[in-house]
Tab-separated table of C-alpha atoms in Angstrom:
chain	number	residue	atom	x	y	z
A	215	UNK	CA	-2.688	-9.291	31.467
A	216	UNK	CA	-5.780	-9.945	33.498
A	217	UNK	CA	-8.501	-12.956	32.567
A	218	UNK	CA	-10.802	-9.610	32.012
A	219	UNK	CA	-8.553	-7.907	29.749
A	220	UNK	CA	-8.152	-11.186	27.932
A	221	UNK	CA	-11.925	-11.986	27.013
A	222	UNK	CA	-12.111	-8.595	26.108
A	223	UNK	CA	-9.640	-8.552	23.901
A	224	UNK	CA	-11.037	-11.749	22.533
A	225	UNK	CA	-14.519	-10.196	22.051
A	226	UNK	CA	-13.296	-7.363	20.030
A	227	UNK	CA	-11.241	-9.743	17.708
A	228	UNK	CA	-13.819	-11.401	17.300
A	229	UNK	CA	-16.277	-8.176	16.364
A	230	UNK	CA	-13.466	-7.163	14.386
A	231	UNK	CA	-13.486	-10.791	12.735
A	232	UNK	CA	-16.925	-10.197	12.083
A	233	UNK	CA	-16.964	-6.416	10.431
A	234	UNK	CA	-13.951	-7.718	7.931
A	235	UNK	CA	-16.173	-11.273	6.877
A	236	UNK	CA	-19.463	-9.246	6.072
A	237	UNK	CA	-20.575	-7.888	2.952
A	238	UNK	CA	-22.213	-4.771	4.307
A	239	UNK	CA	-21.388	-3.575	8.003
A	240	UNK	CA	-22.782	-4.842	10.898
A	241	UNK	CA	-24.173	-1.838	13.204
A	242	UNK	CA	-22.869	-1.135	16.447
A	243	UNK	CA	-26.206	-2.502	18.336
A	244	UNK	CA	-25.484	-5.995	16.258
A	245	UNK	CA	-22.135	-5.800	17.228
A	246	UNK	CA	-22.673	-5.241	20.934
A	247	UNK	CA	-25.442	-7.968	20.857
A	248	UNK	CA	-22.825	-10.447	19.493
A	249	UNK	CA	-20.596	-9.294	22.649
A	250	UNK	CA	-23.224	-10.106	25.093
A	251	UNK	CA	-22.544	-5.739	25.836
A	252	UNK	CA	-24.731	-2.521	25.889
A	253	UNK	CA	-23.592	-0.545	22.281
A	254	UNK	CA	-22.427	2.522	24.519
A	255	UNK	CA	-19.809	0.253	26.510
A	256	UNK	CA	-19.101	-2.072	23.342
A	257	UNK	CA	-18.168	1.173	21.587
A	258	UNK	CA	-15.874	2.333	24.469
A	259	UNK	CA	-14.461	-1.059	24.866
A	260	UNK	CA	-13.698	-1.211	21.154
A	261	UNK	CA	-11.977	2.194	20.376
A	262	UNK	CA	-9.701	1.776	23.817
A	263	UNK	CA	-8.523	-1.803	22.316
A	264	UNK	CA	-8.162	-1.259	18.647
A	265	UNK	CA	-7.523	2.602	18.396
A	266	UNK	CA	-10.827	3.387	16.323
A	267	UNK	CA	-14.332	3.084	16.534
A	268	UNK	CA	-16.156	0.140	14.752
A	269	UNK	CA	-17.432	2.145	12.135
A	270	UNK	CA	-13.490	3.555	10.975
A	271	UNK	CA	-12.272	-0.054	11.496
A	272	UNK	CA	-15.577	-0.948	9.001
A	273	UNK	CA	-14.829	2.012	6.778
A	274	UNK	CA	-10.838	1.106	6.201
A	275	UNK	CA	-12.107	-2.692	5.314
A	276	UNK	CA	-14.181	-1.248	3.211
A	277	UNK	CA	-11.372	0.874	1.695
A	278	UNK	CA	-8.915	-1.950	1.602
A	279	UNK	CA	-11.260	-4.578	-0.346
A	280	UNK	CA	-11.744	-1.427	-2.992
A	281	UNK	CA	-7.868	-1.214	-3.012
A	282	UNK	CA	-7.749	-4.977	-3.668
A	283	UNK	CA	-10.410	-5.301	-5.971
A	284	UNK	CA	-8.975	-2.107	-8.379
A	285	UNK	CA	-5.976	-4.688	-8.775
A	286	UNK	CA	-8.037	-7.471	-9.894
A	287	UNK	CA	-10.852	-6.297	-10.942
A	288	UNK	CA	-11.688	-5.114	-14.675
A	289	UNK	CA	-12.986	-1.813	-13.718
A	290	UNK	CA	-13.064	0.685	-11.502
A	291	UNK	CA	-16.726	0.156	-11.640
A	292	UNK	CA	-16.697	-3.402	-11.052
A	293	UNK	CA	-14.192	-2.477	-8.110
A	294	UNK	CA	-16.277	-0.097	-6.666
A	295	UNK	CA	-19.372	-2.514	-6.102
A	296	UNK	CA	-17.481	-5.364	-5.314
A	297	UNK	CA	-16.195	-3.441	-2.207
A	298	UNK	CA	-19.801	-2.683	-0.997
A	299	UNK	CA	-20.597	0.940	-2.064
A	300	UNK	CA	-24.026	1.593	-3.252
A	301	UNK	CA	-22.753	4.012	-5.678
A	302	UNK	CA	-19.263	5.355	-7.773
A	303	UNK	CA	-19.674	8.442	-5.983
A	304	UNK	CA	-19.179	7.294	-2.384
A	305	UNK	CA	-16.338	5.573	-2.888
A	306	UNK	CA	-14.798	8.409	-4.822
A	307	UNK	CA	-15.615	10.362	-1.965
A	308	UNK	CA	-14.618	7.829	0.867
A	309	UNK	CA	-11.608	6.594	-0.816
A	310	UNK	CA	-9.507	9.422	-2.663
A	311	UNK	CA	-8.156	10.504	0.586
A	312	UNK	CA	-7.911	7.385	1.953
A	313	UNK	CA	-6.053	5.842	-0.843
A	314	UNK	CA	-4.362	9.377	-1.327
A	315	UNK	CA	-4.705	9.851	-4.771
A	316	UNK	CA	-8.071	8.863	-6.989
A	317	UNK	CA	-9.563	5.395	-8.077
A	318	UNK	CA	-8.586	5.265	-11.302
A	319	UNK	CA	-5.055	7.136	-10.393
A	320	UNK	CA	-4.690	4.151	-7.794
A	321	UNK	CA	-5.434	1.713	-10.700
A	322	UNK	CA	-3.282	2.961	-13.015
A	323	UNK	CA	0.307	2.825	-10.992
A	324	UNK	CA	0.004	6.597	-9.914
A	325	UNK	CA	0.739	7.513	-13.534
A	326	UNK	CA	1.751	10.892	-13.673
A	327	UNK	CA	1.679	11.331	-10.006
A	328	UNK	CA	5.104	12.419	-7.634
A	329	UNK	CA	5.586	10.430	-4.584
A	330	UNK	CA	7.492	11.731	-1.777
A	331	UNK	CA	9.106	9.483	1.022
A	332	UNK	CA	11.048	9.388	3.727
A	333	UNK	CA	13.030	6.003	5.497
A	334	UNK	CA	13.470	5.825	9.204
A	335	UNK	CA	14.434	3.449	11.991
A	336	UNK	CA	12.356	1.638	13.891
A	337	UNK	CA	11.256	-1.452	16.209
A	338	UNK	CA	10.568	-3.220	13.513
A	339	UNK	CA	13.642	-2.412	11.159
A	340	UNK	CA	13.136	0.227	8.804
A	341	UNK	CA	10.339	1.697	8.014
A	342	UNK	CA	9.284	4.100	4.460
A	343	UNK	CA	6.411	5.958	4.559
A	344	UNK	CA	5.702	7.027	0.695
A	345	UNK	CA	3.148	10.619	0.632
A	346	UNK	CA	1.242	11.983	-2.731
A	347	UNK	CA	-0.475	15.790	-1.944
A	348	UNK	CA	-3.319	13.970	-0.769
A	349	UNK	CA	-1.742	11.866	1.750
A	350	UNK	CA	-0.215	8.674	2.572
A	351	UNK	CA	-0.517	6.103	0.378
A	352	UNK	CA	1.987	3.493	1.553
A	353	UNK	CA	4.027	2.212	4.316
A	354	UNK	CA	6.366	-0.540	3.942
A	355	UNK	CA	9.381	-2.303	6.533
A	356	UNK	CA	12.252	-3.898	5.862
A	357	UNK	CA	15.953	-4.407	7.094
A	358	UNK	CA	17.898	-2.859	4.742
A	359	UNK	CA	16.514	1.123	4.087
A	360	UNK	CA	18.239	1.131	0.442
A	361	UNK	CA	15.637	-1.536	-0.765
A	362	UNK	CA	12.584	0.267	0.449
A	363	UNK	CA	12.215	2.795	-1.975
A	364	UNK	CA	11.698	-0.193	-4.959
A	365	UNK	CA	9.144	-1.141	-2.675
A	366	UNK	CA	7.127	1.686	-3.236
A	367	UNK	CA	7.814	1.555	-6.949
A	368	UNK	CA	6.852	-1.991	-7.350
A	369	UNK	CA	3.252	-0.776	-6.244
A	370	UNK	CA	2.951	2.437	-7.667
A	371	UNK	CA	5.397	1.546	-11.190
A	372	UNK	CA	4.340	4.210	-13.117
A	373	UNK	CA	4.704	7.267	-10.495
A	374	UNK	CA	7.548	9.980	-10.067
A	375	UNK	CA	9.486	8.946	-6.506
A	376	UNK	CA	11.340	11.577	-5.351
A	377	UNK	CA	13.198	11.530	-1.566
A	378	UNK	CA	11.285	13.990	0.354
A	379	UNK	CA	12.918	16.534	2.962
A	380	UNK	CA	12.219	17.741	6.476
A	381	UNK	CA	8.506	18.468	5.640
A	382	UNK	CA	7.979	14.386	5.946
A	383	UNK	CA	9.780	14.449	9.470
A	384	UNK	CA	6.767	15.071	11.222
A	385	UNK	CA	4.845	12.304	9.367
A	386	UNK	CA	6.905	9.841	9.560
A	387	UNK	CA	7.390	10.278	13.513
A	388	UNK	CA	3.607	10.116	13.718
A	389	UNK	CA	3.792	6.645	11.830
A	390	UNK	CA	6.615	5.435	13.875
A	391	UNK	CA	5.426	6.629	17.363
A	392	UNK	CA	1.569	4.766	16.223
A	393	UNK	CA	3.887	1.512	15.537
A	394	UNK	CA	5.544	2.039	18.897
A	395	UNK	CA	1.890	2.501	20.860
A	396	UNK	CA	1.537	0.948	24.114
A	397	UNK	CA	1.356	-2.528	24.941
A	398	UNK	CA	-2.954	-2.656	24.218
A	399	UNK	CA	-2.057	-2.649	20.976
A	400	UNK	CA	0.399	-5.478	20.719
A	401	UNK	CA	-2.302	-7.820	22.103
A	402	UNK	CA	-4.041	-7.607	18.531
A	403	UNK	CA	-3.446	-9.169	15.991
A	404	UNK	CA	-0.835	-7.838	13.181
A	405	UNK	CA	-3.768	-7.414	10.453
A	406	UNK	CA	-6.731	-5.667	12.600
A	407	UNK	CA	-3.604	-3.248	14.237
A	408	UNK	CA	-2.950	-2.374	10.548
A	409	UNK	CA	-6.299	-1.935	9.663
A	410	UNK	CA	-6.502	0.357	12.515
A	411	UNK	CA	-3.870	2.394	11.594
């Protein structure tokens, strides 16, 4: 890896540093400023590094501090501001697909809902990736592919998991080939890759 390709890399962690520490985010032209870098080659830079532009990688914070704060918080409500949305009805919108089933499903264990998964081998160990109707809503490694599926349950306790068949093939090698990307990606670190995917 070239000097170069190392202060980039270090710029973008460090934009990336930024976006996750602030309470509303930044905009590309503050960004770029911070980088010392025009927004057009800033944005470039970023999405070739980290997989995503900086306003995904700002949008799946976004989501993630919502999917913390519905675990801690003592309302959706309270959940939903707390994350930064200006209103209940953006982050229904933003999140339900994003969190694959809605706010208040998320909150309550998945009551009611069916979870599908499928295990696989990987780099890593073993991977699950667990699927509602809406999408994926976790993905979880370990060494030993028996003890995934409590995984899973653990996080969503009151949901219906059922092994899912060849219709998750296809999924799952999109997670697993994503995991296996090219070396750019290892260079980041584990949480902003994550983020990204």
């Amino acid at each position: 890896m070239t000097n170069n390709t190392k202060a980039s890399v270090a710029l973008i962690v460090q934009a990336c540093r930024h976006i996750e520490q602030a309470e509303t985010a930044p905009t590309l032209e503050q960004l770029a400023a911070e980088a010392n870098l025009s927004p057009w080659y800033f944005h470039r830079l970023f999405k070739e590094i980290v997989g995503v532009t900086p306003k995904q990688y700002a949008t799946r914070q976004q989501t993630q501090r919502f999917r913390d704060s519905l675990n801690s918080e003592q309302t959706v409500t309270e959940a939903i501001y707390n994350a930064g949305f200006s209103s209940s009805s953006r982050a229904y919108d933003k999140s339900r697909d994003r969190l694959a089933m809605t706010p208040s499903d998320y909150r309550k264990a998945a009551e009611g809902l069916t979870i599908r998964y499928a295990t696989a081998a990987c780099f890593l160990g073993w991977i699950i990736v667990a699927v509602t109707e809406r999408g994926i809503c976790a993905i979880e490694f370990g060494d030993d592919p028996k003890s995934l599926p409590a995984l899973v349950q653990a996080r969503f306790s009151k949901a219906f998991l059922q092994e899912g068949g060849s219709e998750l093939t296809t999924v799952i090698e999109s997670v697993i080939s994503f995991i296996e990307a090219p070396d750019s990606a290892i260079e980041l670190p584990l949480d902003i890759q994550g983020t990204a995917f």
